[in-house]
Short mmCIF file of C-alpha atoms in Angstrom, two decimals:
data_model
loop_
_atom_site.label_atom_id
_atom_site.label_comp_id
_atom_site.label_asym_id
_atom_site.label_seq_id
_atom_site.Cartn_x
_atom_site.Cartn_y
_atom_site.Cartn_z
CA MET Z 1 0.06 16.31 -11.73
CA LYS Z 2 -3.17 15.53 -13.63
CA THR Z 3 -6.30 14.27 -11.99
CA TYR Z 4 -7.20 10.76 -13.14
CA ALA Z 5 -10.19 9.94 -11.08
CA ALA Z 6 -12.18 11.16 -8.05
CA GLY Z 7 -15.00 10.21 -5.74
CA MET Z 8 -13.27 8.21 -3.02
CA ARG Z 9 -12.96 8.87 0.67
CA TRP Z 10 -9.69 7.24 1.35
CA GLY Z 11 -7.93 5.41 -1.49
CA GLU Z 12 -5.65 2.55 -0.49
CA GLY Z 13 -3.78 -0.08 -2.46
CA PRO Z 14 -3.88 1.24 -5.96
CA ARG Z 15 -2.93 -1.45 -8.49
CA TRP Z 16 -2.69 -1.33 -12.28
CA GLN Z 17 -3.76 -4.48 -14.27
CA ARG Z 18 -4.36 -4.90 -17.91
CA GLY Z 19 -5.15 -1.29 -18.68
CA ALA Z 20 -7.31 -0.67 -15.54
CA LEU Z 21 -6.81 0.84 -12.26
CA TRP Z 22 -8.09 -0.76 -9.07
CA LEU Z 23 -8.11 0.60 -5.42
CA SER Z 24 -9.74 0.10 -2.00
CA ASP Z 25 -11.85 2.87 -0.43
CA THR Z 26 -11.43 1.87 3.16
CA GLN Z 27 -13.43 4.79 4.48
CA GLY Z 28 -16.20 4.65 1.85
CA GLY Z 29 -16.56 0.81 1.84
CA LYS Z 30 -16.03 0.38 -1.89
CA LEU Z 31 -13.77 -1.16 -4.52
CA TRP Z 32 -13.07 1.27 -7.27
CA THR Z 33 -12.02 0.40 -10.78
CA ASP Z 34 -12.34 1.55 -14.41
CA HIS Z 35 -11.91 -2.15 -15.56
CA ASP Z 36 -15.42 -2.11 -17.36
CA GLY Z 37 -15.01 1.36 -18.75
CA PRO Z 38 -16.32 4.24 -16.59
CA TRP Z 39 -14.64 4.86 -13.11
CA ARG Z 40 -17.07 3.39 -10.56
CA GLY Z 41 -17.14 2.27 -6.94
CA ILE Z 42 -18.55 -1.18 -6.11
CA PRO Z 43 -20.23 -1.24 -2.55
CA LEU Z 44 -18.81 -3.95 -0.34
CA ASP Z 45 -19.98 -5.65 2.89
CA ALA Z 46 -16.39 -6.25 3.88
CA VAL Z 47 -13.71 -3.87 2.58
CA PRO Z 48 -10.07 -4.75 1.69
CA ASN Z 49 -7.12 -2.56 2.45
CA GLY Z 50 -4.14 -3.75 0.44
CA LEU Z 51 -4.69 -5.25 -3.06
CA TRP Z 52 -2.56 -7.41 -5.23
CA PHE Z 53 -2.93 -9.55 -8.42
CA LEU Z 54 -1.81 -13.12 -8.25
CA PRO Z 55 0.25 -14.68 -11.13
CA ASP Z 56 -2.91 -16.08 -12.61
CA GLY Z 57 -4.66 -12.67 -12.76
CA ARG Z 58 -6.86 -13.05 -9.80
CA LEU Z 59 -7.29 -10.02 -7.63
CA VAL Z 60 -6.82 -10.52 -3.84
CA GLY Z 61 -7.41 -8.24 -0.99
CA ALA Z 62 -6.29 -7.94 2.67
CA MET Z 63 -9.65 -7.89 4.39
CA MET Z 64 -9.06 -5.01 6.78
CA HIS Z 65 -11.31 -6.17 9.74
CA GLU Z 66 -11.71 -9.79 9.10
CA ARG Z 67 -8.17 -11.24 9.45
CA ARG Z 68 -8.36 -12.98 6.05
CA ILE Z 69 -7.20 -12.61 2.42
CA GLY Z 70 -10.17 -12.36 -0.02
CA VAL Z 71 -10.17 -13.20 -3.66
CA TRP Z 72 -12.47 -11.12 -5.96
CA THR Z 73 -15.33 -13.07 -7.54
CA GLY Z 74 -16.67 -10.05 -9.39
CA GLU Z 75 -19.19 -9.29 -6.69
CA ARG Z 76 -17.55 -9.89 -3.33
CA PHE Z 77 -14.22 -11.04 -1.79
CA ALA Z 78 -14.52 -14.74 -1.10
CA THR Z 79 -12.04 -16.30 1.47
CA TYR Z 80 -8.62 -17.09 -0.15
CA ALA Z 81 -6.55 -17.56 3.06
CA ASP Z 82 -7.60 -17.48 6.84
CA LEU Z 83 -5.32 -15.38 8.98
CA SER Z 84 -7.21 -15.73 12.26
CA ALA Z 85 -4.50 -17.84 13.80
CA VAL Z 86 -1.67 -15.32 13.26
CA ALA Z 87 -3.14 -11.78 12.86
CA THR Z 88 -3.57 -9.70 15.98
CA GLY Z 89 -5.04 -6.46 14.49
CA PRO Z 90 -6.40 -4.89 11.24
CA LEU Z 91 -4.81 -5.86 8.02
CA GLY Z 92 -2.94 -3.21 5.92
CA ASP Z 93 -1.04 -3.25 2.67
CA MET Z 94 -0.01 -6.45 0.68
CA VAL Z 95 2.54 -7.47 -1.91
CA GLY Z 96 3.15 -10.53 -3.79
CA ASP Z 97 6.07 -12.25 -5.68
CA PRO Z 98 6.04 -13.98 -9.14
CA HIS Z 99 5.52 -17.36 -7.43
CA GLY Z 100 2.32 -16.45 -5.73
CA ASN Z 101 3.55 -15.89 -2.33
CA LEU Z 102 1.97 -12.94 -0.45
CA TYR Z 103 3.16 -10.69 2.37
CA VAL Z 104 0.62 -8.66 4.26
CA ASP Z 105 0.69 -6.11 7.24
CA ASP Z 106 -0.79 -7.09 10.48
CA VAL Z 107 -0.94 -3.65 11.90
CA GLY Z 108 -1.34 -4.87 15.47
CA PHE Z 109 -3.85 -2.46 16.84
CA ALA Z 110 -6.95 -0.56 15.66
CA ALA Z 111 -6.15 3.09 15.70
CA HIS Z 112 -9.62 3.99 14.48
CA ALA Z 113 -11.10 2.31 17.58
CA GLY Z 114 -8.80 4.26 19.96
CA GLU Z 115 -6.65 1.22 20.84
CA PRO Z 116 -3.13 2.06 22.19
CA PRO Z 117 -0.26 1.54 19.75
CA ARG Z 118 1.64 -1.73 19.78
CA PRO Z 119 4.06 -3.34 17.36
CA GLY Z 120 2.64 -5.19 14.41
CA ARG Z 121 4.00 -7.95 12.13
CA LEU Z 122 4.26 -9.16 8.66
CA VAL Z 123 2.35 -12.35 7.74
CA ARG Z 124 3.39 -14.56 4.74
CA VAL Z 125 0.72 -16.49 2.77
CA ALA Z 126 2.57 -19.10 0.77
CA ALA Z 127 1.39 -20.14 -2.72
CA ASP Z 128 0.27 -23.43 -1.31
CA GLY Z 129 -1.95 -21.77 1.13
CA SER Z 130 0.07 -22.07 4.25
CA VAL Z 131 0.22 -19.12 6.65
CA GLY Z 132 2.94 -17.95 9.00
CA VAL Z 133 4.59 -14.92 10.67
CA ALA Z 134 7.39 -13.61 8.57
CA THR Z 135 8.70 -11.10 11.21
CA GLU Z 136 7.70 -9.37 14.39
CA ASP Z 137 8.07 -5.89 15.96
CA VAL Z 138 7.29 -3.59 12.98
CA GLU Z 139 5.97 -0.20 14.06
CA PHE Z 140 2.75 0.42 12.04
CA PRO Z 141 3.68 -1.53 8.96
CA ASN Z 142 2.20 0.02 5.89
CA GLY Z 143 3.46 0.02 2.28
CA LEU Z 144 5.30 -3.08 1.05
CA ALA Z 145 7.49 -3.52 -2.07
CA PHE Z 146 10.14 -5.97 -3.39
CA VAL Z 147 13.49 -4.59 -4.68
CA ASP Z 148 16.78 -6.33 -5.82
CA GLU Z 149 14.76 -8.82 -8.04
CA GLY Z 150 12.76 -10.00 -5.10
CA ARG Z 151 15.71 -10.62 -2.75
CA THR Z 152 14.74 -7.71 -0.47
CA LEU Z 153 11.44 -6.81 0.92
CA LEU Z 154 10.75 -3.21 2.03
CA VAL Z 155 8.16 -2.18 4.48
CA ALA Z 156 7.07 1.45 5.37
CA GLU Z 157 7.12 1.77 9.07
CA THR Z 158 4.81 4.76 9.44
CA ALA Z 159 5.43 5.50 13.15
CA ARG Z 160 9.23 5.20 12.68
CA GLN Z 161 9.22 7.37 9.58
CA ARG Z 162 11.31 5.07 7.58
CA LEU Z 163 11.54 2.33 5.10
CA THR Z 164 12.88 -0.88 6.59
CA ALA Z 165 14.50 -3.61 4.49
CA PHE Z 166 14.62 -7.43 5.06
CA THR Z 167 16.48 -10.15 3.19
CA VAL Z 168 14.04 -12.66 1.89
CA ALA Z 169 15.33 -16.19 2.69
CA ASP Z 170 14.67 -19.16 0.32
CA ASP Z 171 11.99 -20.35 2.71
CA GLY Z 172 10.26 -16.87 2.64
CA ALA Z 173 11.55 -15.91 6.11
CA LEU Z 174 12.57 -12.28 6.64
CA THR Z 175 16.04 -11.79 8.07
CA ASP Z 176 18.80 -9.02 8.26
CA ARG Z 177 16.54 -6.09 9.36
CA ARG Z 178 17.98 -2.75 8.51
CA THR Z 179 17.01 0.72 7.64
CA TYR Z 180 16.67 1.40 3.96
CA ALA Z 181 15.61 5.08 3.97
CA ASP Z 182 15.14 7.50 6.91
CA LEU Z 183 12.28 9.53 5.58
CA ALA Z 184 12.40 12.03 8.36
CA ARG Z 185 15.98 12.87 7.37
CA LEU Z 186 15.64 12.68 3.67
CA VAL Z 187 12.19 14.27 3.17
CA GLY Z 188 11.33 16.14 6.36
CA GLY Z 189 10.18 15.72 9.92
CA ASP Z 190 6.46 15.44 8.95
CA ALA Z 191 7.06 12.59 6.49
CA ARG Z 192 5.08 9.41 7.54
CA PRO Z 193 5.33 6.79 4.75
CA ASP Z 194 2.13 5.09 3.74
CA GLY Z 195 2.08 3.32 0.29
CA ILE Z 196 5.17 2.59 -1.68
CA TRP Z 197 5.93 1.48 -5.19
CA ALA Z 198 9.29 0.21 -6.48
CA THR Z 199 10.59 0.94 -9.92
CA ARG Z 200 13.90 0.69 -11.79
CA ASP Z 201 14.80 4.18 -10.80
CA GLY Z 202 13.96 3.70 -7.02
CA VAL Z 203 11.09 3.44 -4.68
CA TRP Z 204 8.25 6.01 -4.68
CA VAL Z 205 6.90 6.80 -1.25
CA ALA Z 206 3.67 8.54 -0.36
CA THR Z 207 4.50 10.45 2.78
CA THR Z 208 1.00 11.51 3.97
CA THR Z 209 1.54 14.44 6.36
CA GLY Z 210 4.77 15.10 4.64
CA HIS Z 211 2.75 16.44 1.66
CA THR Z 212 5.36 14.87 -0.75
CA VAL Z 213 5.75 12.04 -3.02
CA ALA Z 214 9.31 11.08 -2.87
CA LEU Z 215 11.53 8.79 -4.97
CA VAL Z 216 14.31 7.25 -2.79
CA ARG Z 217 17.11 4.79 -3.13
CA GLU Z 218 18.97 3.30 -0.18
CA ASN Z 219 19.77 6.24 2.10
CA GLU Z 220 19.25 8.61 -0.87
CA LEU Z 221 16.60 11.08 -2.00
CA VAL Z 222 16.49 11.11 -5.79
CA THR Z 223 13.55 13.54 -6.30
CA SER Z 224 10.32 14.64 -4.77
CA VAL Z 225 6.98 16.14 -5.82
CA ASP Z 226 5.21 18.60 -3.41
CA THR Z 227 1.44 17.87 -3.25
CA GLY Z 228 0.60 21.02 -1.59
CA ALA Z 229 -2.31 20.88 0.96
CA LEU Z 230 -3.14 17.33 -0.19
CA LEU Z 231 -1.99 14.19 1.65
CA PRO Z 232 -0.52 11.51 -0.52
CA ILE Z 233 -1.81 8.11 0.57
CA ALA Z 234 -0.51 5.45 -1.82
CA CYS Z 235 0.91 5.05 -5.17
CA CYS Z 236 1.55 2.51 -8.07
CA GLY Z 237 2.99 2.53 -11.54
CA ASP Z 238 1.67 1.08 -14.77
CA GLY Z 239 4.97 -0.64 -15.74
CA GLY Z 240 5.97 2.34 -17.95
CA ASN Z 241 6.42 6.01 -17.07
CA ARG Z 242 3.18 6.70 -15.35
CA LEU Z 243 2.72 6.82 -11.53
CA PHE Z 244 -0.75 6.96 -9.94
CA VAL Z 245 -1.02 8.68 -6.51
CA THR Z 246 -4.01 8.77 -4.36
CA LEU Z 247 -4.28 12.26 -2.68
CA ALA Z 248 -6.60 13.01 0.29
CA ASP Z 249 -8.13 16.39 1.04
CA ALA Z 250 -8.77 16.72 4.82
CA GLN Z 251 -11.05 19.69 4.24
CA GLY Z 252 -8.85 21.79 6.57
CA LEU Z 253 -9.14 19.39 9.48
CA PRO Z 254 -6.36 17.55 11.21
CA LEU Z 255 -5.85 14.19 9.73
CA GLY Z 256 -7.31 12.21 12.71
CA GLU Z 257 -10.34 14.39 12.98
CA ALA Z 258 -11.03 14.30 9.25
CA LEU Z 259 -10.89 10.54 9.35
CA ALA Z 260 -13.12 10.28 12.40
CA ALA Z 261 -15.62 12.65 10.79
CA LYS Z 262 -15.42 10.74 7.39
CA ALA Z 263 -14.65 14.21 5.90
CA MET Z 264 -11.81 12.92 3.73
CA ARG Z 265 -12.11 13.27 -0.10
CA THR Z 266 -9.63 11.48 -2.30
CA THR Z 267 -8.60 11.79 -5.95
CA VAL Z 268 -6.14 9.86 -8.07
CA ALA Z 269 -3.42 11.97 -9.64
CA LEU Z 270 -1.29 10.90 -12.58
CA LEU Z 271 2.43 11.76 -12.76
CA GLN Z 272 4.63 11.32 -15.78
CA THR Z 273 7.96 10.24 -14.74
CA THR Z 274 11.25 9.92 -16.75
CA LYS Z 275 14.09 7.41 -16.53
CA ALA Z 276 16.00 9.90 -14.23
CA GLY Z 277 13.12 9.71 -11.88
CA ASN Z 278 11.80 13.28 -12.46
CA ALA Z 279 7.98 13.65 -12.38
CA GLU Z 280 5.54 16.27 -13.64
#
């Protein structure tokens, strides 16, 4: 792996668009990008978690503590959709389809504030602006990705150490819940999936405390990359054979302590992948 960029505290939701990388620094309160040339962090009053680009090219963000989807104006995230009627906790990752429909994690509880764990949900924001609950009872919903040409939505359930699949109905509802990949079995007992990214060869999974970026298909481990002492948070591809992975250095502290002390340091690593799924 080669270092692509540095300077973040906790890099979430990386997205590649028109030759530039974008990501949220949820600990550092910044939006990072090299869209204008040099890699830089833009300070924000309200920070997003998951990011996505709409079909018209606009950047939207799941505003972590505000229960809304924001749209980037170049200076701030103005309100795109109000989720206050359906969201119960902080917002997490987000994914969209070619029609402009968005799915976003409602984590359900604020771990950073010491709230006890409770199930979250997935919220759907339709292209027409309507908002509804797509499914309930998701344990710490995290990374999201479409597979099967959009017919299936995957969600990383961090607490359950697995990727869970749903069939996407014509009206956007999520049905037929099933386990897609048991990461504890396929990767190891410490694997707790965070960000994910779907490719033609499978789904890349950042396993955080599993210290591995793994490529999986349904109930199958294709390949994996050991990240040593670093914690892989999230990942995204560029549409070709490159995979960007955010890697966190906890400075020798347990994950929870490092986050509480804001001691995390994140870099973006670049992996070259092949059609067979191998990476270097």
